[in-house]
C-alpha positions as a LaTeX table, in Angstrom:
\begin{tabular}{lrrr}
\hline
Residue & $x$ (\AA) & $y$ (\AA) & $z$ (\AA) \\
\hline
Met1 & 35.34 & $-1.04$ & $-54.67$ \\
Arg2 & 31.69 & $-1.55$ & $-53.84$ \\
Pro3 & 29.01 & $-2.40$ & $-56.38$ \\
Ile4 & 26.78 & 0.38 & $-57.68$ \\
Gly5 & 23.60 & 0.96 & $-55.66$ \\
Gln6 & 24.95 & $-0.30$ & $-52.33$ \\
Leu7 & 25.35 & 2.11 & $-49.45$ \\
Ile8 & 27.34 & 1.78 & $-46.28$ \\
Thr9 & 25.04 & 2.25 & $-43.31$ \\
Asp10 & 25.11 & 1.79 & $-39.55$ \\
Leu11 & 24.02 & $-1.55$ & $-38.19$ \\
Pro12 & 20.40 & $-1.69$ & $-37.07$ \\
Glu13 & 19.88 & $-1.74$ & $-33.32$ \\
Gly14 & 20.05 & $-5.27$ & $-31.90$ \\
Lys15 & 22.16 & $-6.57$ & $-34.83$ \\
Arg16 & 25.82 & $-7.46$ & $-34.92$ \\
Ala17 & 28.32 & $-7.68$ & $-37.73$ \\
Ile18 & 29.60 & $-11.04$ & $-38.96$ \\
Gly19 & 32.13 & $-10.57$ & $-41.71$ \\
Cys20 & 30.59 & $-8.06$ & $-44.06$ \\
Lys21 & 26.98 & $-8.95$ & $-43.22$ \\
Trp22 & 24.83 & $-8.31$ & $-40.20$ \\
Val23 & 22.51 & $-10.71$ & $-38.46$ \\
Ser24 & 19.74 & $-10.44$ & $-35.91$ \\
Gly25 & 20.89 & $-10.32$ & $-32.28$ \\
Val26 & 17.75 & $-12.03$ & $-30.92$ \\
Lys27 & 18.73 & $-15.13$ & $-29.05$ \\
Ile28 & 16.09 & $-17.54$ & $-27.84$ \\
Gly29 & 16.74 & $-20.10$ & $-25.17$ \\
Glu30 & 18.50 & $-20.49$ & $-21.88$ \\
Asn31 & 19.55 & $-17.09$ & $-20.42$ \\
Gly32 & 18.71 & $-15.47$ & $-23.75$ \\
Tyr33 & 17.59 & $-11.98$ & $-24.62$ \\
Glu34 & 13.91 & $-12.80$ & $-24.77$ \\
Glu35 & 13.96 & $-14.37$ & $-21.30$ \\
Arg36 & 15.79 & $-11.35$ & $-19.95$ \\
Asn37 & 13.28 & $-9.01$ & $-21.54$ \\
Ala38 & 10.37 & $-11.02$ & $-20.16$ \\
Leu39 & 11.89 & $-10.91$ & $-16.66$ \\
Thr40 & 12.56 & $-7.19$ & $-16.96$ \\
Lys41 & 8.95 & $-6.66$ & $-17.99$ \\
Arg42 & 7.73 & $-8.78$ & $-15.04$ \\
Val43 & 9.89 & $-6.81$ & $-12.59$ \\
Ala44 & 8.48 & $-3.56$ & $-13.99$ \\
Glu45 & 4.92 & $-4.89$ & $-13.60$ \\
Leu46 & 5.57 & $-5.99$ & $-10.02$ \\
Thr47 & 7.22 & $-2.68$ & $-9.16$ \\
Glu48 & 4.23 & $-0.82$ & $-10.60$ \\
Arg49 & 1.82 & $-3.04$ & $-8.65$ \\
Ile50 & 3.76 & $-2.45$ & $-5.42$ \\
Ser51 & 3.72 & 1.32 & $-5.91$ \\
Ser52 & $-0.02$ & 1.31 & $-6.65$ \\
Val53 & $-0.75$ & $-0.80$ & $-3.55$ \\
Glu54 & 1.43 & 1.52 & $-1.44$ \\
Lys55 & $-0.53$ & 4.50 & $-2.81$ \\
Glu56 & $-3.77$ & 2.75 & $-1.84$ \\
Leu57 & $-2.35$ & 1.85 & 1.57 \\
Phe58 & $-1.38$ & 5.42 & 2.55 \\
Pro59 & $-4.96$ & 6.83 & 2.70 \\
Leu60 & $-6.06$ & 3.78 & 4.69 \\
Gln61 & $-3.30$ & 4.37 & 7.23 \\
Cys62 & $-4.28$ & 8.06 & 7.49 \\
Gly63 & $-7.93$ & 7.07 & 7.97 \\
Asn64 & $-6.86$ & 4.58 & 10.60 \\
Lys65 & $-5.00$ & 7.30 & 12.54 \\
Glu66 & $-7.98$ & 9.68 & 12.31 \\
Leu67 & $-10.44$ & 7.04 & 13.53 \\
Thr68 & $-8.15$ & 6.07 & 16.39 \\
Ser69 & $-7.91$ & 9.68 & 17.55 \\
Lys70 & $-11.70$ & 10.11 & 17.26 \\
Ile71 & $-12.25$ & 7.00 & 19.34 \\
Glu72 & $-9.90$ & 8.31 & 22.02 \\
Glu73 & $-11.77$ & 11.64 & 22.03 \\
Leu74 & $-15.10$ & 9.84 & 22.37 \\
Asn75 & $-13.79$ & 7.76 & 25.27 \\
Val76 & $-12.67$ & 10.95 & 27.04 \\
Glu77 & $-16.06$ & 12.55 & 26.35 \\
Thr78 & $-17.85$ & 9.50 & 27.72 \\
Ile79 & $-15.88$ & 9.76 & 30.95 \\
Lys80 & $-16.73$ & 13.47 & 31.24 \\
Trp81 & $-20.45$ & 12.80 & 30.69 \\
Arg82 & $-20.42$ & 10.05 & 33.30 \\
Gln83 & $-18.72$ & 12.37 & 35.81 \\
Arg84 & $-21.29$ & 15.07 & 35.09 \\
Ala85 & $-24.14$ & 12.58 & 35.59 \\
Asn86 & $-22.63$ & 11.52 & 38.92 \\
Thr87 & $-22.29$ & 15.16 & 39.96 \\
Leu88 & $-25.95$ & 15.77 & 39.12 \\
Val89 & $-27.02$ & 12.72 & 41.12 \\
Glu90 & $-25.07$ & 14.00 & 44.11 \\
Lys91 & $-26.75$ & 17.41 & 43.79 \\
Ser92 & $-30.19$ & 15.81 & 43.56 \\
Asn93 & $-29.61$ & 14.06 & 46.84 \\
Arg94 & $-28.78$ & 17.38 & 48.52 \\
Asn95 & $-31.52$ & 19.55 & 47.03 \\
Pro96 & $-34.98$ & 17.91 & 46.70 \\
Glu97 & $-36.48$ & 20.96 & 44.88 \\
Glu98 & $-34.31$ & 20.45 & 41.83 \\
Phe99 & $-34.88$ & 16.70 & 41.68 \\
Lys100 & $-37.20$ & 16.82 & 38.65 \\
His101 & $-34.88$ & 19.13 & 36.74 \\
Leu102 & $-31.88$ & 16.97 & 37.53 \\
Gln103 & $-33.77$ & 13.79 & 36.64 \\
Ala104 & $-34.56$ & 15.24 & 33.19 \\
Glu105 & $-30.92$ & 16.28 & 32.78 \\
Arg106 & $-29.80$ & 12.81 & 33.79 \\
Glu107 & $-32.09$ & 11.19 & 31.20 \\
Arg108 & $-30.81$ & 13.55 & 28.52 \\
Leu109 & $-27.24$ & 12.74 & 29.45 \\
Ala110 & $-28.02$ & 9.02 & 29.41 \\
Lys111 & $-29.37$ & 9.37 & 25.86 \\
Leu112 & $-26.28$ & 11.30 & 24.80 \\
Leu113 & $-24.09$ & 8.66 & 26.40 \\
Thr114 & $-25.94$ & 5.91 & 24.53 \\
Thr115 & $-25.51$ & 7.68 & 21.18 \\
Glu116 & $-21.83$ & 8.28 & 21.92 \\
Lys117 & $-21.38$ & 4.59 & 22.72 \\
Glu118 & $-23.06$ & 3.63 & 19.44 \\
Val119 & $-20.83$ & 5.99 & 17.48 \\
Asn120 & $-17.82$ & 4.65 & 19.35 \\
Lys121 & $-18.81$ & 1.05 & 18.52 \\
Lys122 & $-19.30$ & 1.87 & 14.82 \\
Gln123 & $-15.91$ & 3.54 & 14.66 \\
Leu124 & $-14.29$ & 0.60 & 16.43 \\
Asp125 & $-15.83$ & $-1.77$ & 13.88 \\
Glu126 & $-14.59$ & 0.42 & 11.03 \\
Leu127 & $-11.14$ & 0.61 & 12.59 \\
Thr128 & $-11.04$ & $-3.17$ & 12.98 \\
Ser129 & $-11.95$ & $-3.69$ & 9.33 \\
Leu130 & $-9.28$ & $-1.19$ & 8.23 \\
Lys131 & $-6.68$ & $-2.92$ & 10.40 \\
Ser132 & $-7.53$ & $-6.33$ & 8.95 \\
Cys133 & $-7.32$ & $-4.89$ & 5.42 \\
Leu134 & $-3.89$ & $-3.44$ & 6.21 \\
Glu135 & $-2.72$ & $-6.70$ & 7.78 \\
Asn136 & $-3.76$ & $-8.58$ & 4.64 \\
Glu137 & $-1.93$ & $-6.18$ & 2.30 \\
Ile138 & 1.41 & $-6.07$ & 4.14 \\
Pro139 & 2.44 & $-9.74$ & 3.58 \\
Ala140 & 1.55 & $-9.48$ & $-0.12$ \\
Leu141 & 3.68 & $-6.34$ & $-0.43$ \\
Asn142 & 6.58 & $-8.03$ & 1.34 \\
Arg143 & 6.35 & $-11.05$ & $-0.98$ \\
Asn144 & 6.26 & $-8.78$ & $-4.03$ \\
Leu145 & 9.31 & $-6.89$ & $-2.79$ \\
Gln146 & 11.23 & $-10.11$ & $-2.21$ \\
Met147 & 10.23 & $-11.40$ & $-5.63$ \\
Ser148 & 11.28 & $-8.11$ & $-7.19$ \\
Asp149 & 14.68 & $-8.30$ & $-5.46$ \\
Val150 & 15.23 & $-11.87$ & $-6.67$ \\
Leu151 & 14.21 & $-10.97$ & $-10.22$ \\
Thr152 & 16.48 & $-7.93$ & $-10.18$ \\
Lys153 & 19.45 & $-10.04$ & $-9.07$ \\
Asn154 & 18.67 & $-12.59$ & $-11.80$ \\
Leu155 & 18.48 & $-9.82$ & $-14.38$ \\
Gln156 & 21.83 & $-8.44$ & $-13.29$ \\
Arg157 & 23.42 & $-11.88$ & $-13.60$ \\
Gln158 & 21.86 & $-12.37$ & $-17.03$ \\
Asn159 & 22.99 & $-8.95$ & $-18.19$ \\
Val160 & 26.56 & $-9.78$ & $-17.17$ \\
Lys161 & 26.33 & $-13.11$ & $-19.05$ \\
Cys162 & 24.90 & $-11.42$ & $-22.14$ \\
Ile163 & 27.63 & $-8.77$ & $-22.12$ \\
Tyr164 & 30.25 & $-11.47$ & $-21.68$ \\
Glu165 & 28.77 & $-13.50$ & $-24.55$ \\
Met166 & 28.59 & $-10.45$ & $-26.80$ \\
Asn167 & 32.23 & $-9.64$ & $-26.08$ \\
Cys168 & 33.25 & $-13.22$ & $-26.83$ \\
Tyr169 & 31.72 & $-13.12$ & $-30.32$ \\
\hline
\end{tabular}
């Protein structure tokens, strides 16, 4: 018979029964619950950081590909302009009447070639800076992944220990 005013209820979460009473299940110390929770939280933070860095890395890689293709296009264009300038020089040697016209065309093409080279150089500099940024991020991501794997393995071992300890009580 139970005394008046007492109710039978379910144990609160994180508590365990000892006799007819319940006690807190928080264990502090070596391989305890709080350490496990702290490690779980750290793994979650590292995983979140890795995913955010990967999200930041993807647009940089896309930009890198675009700039590389633009540089290749500019190199091809430069070759075409140079060939055209050579063709015009050959024509000027054959036909003296068109020399002035061809000379003006050659100067215009030289200016275009100079601007194309400047654009090409700027894009190469930008590509180099993007590559160095990517090269700096990759080792950090690899370290974070390795740390995450180690922490996950530790958590799994601790979970097994905690389950074993709980079953022993």
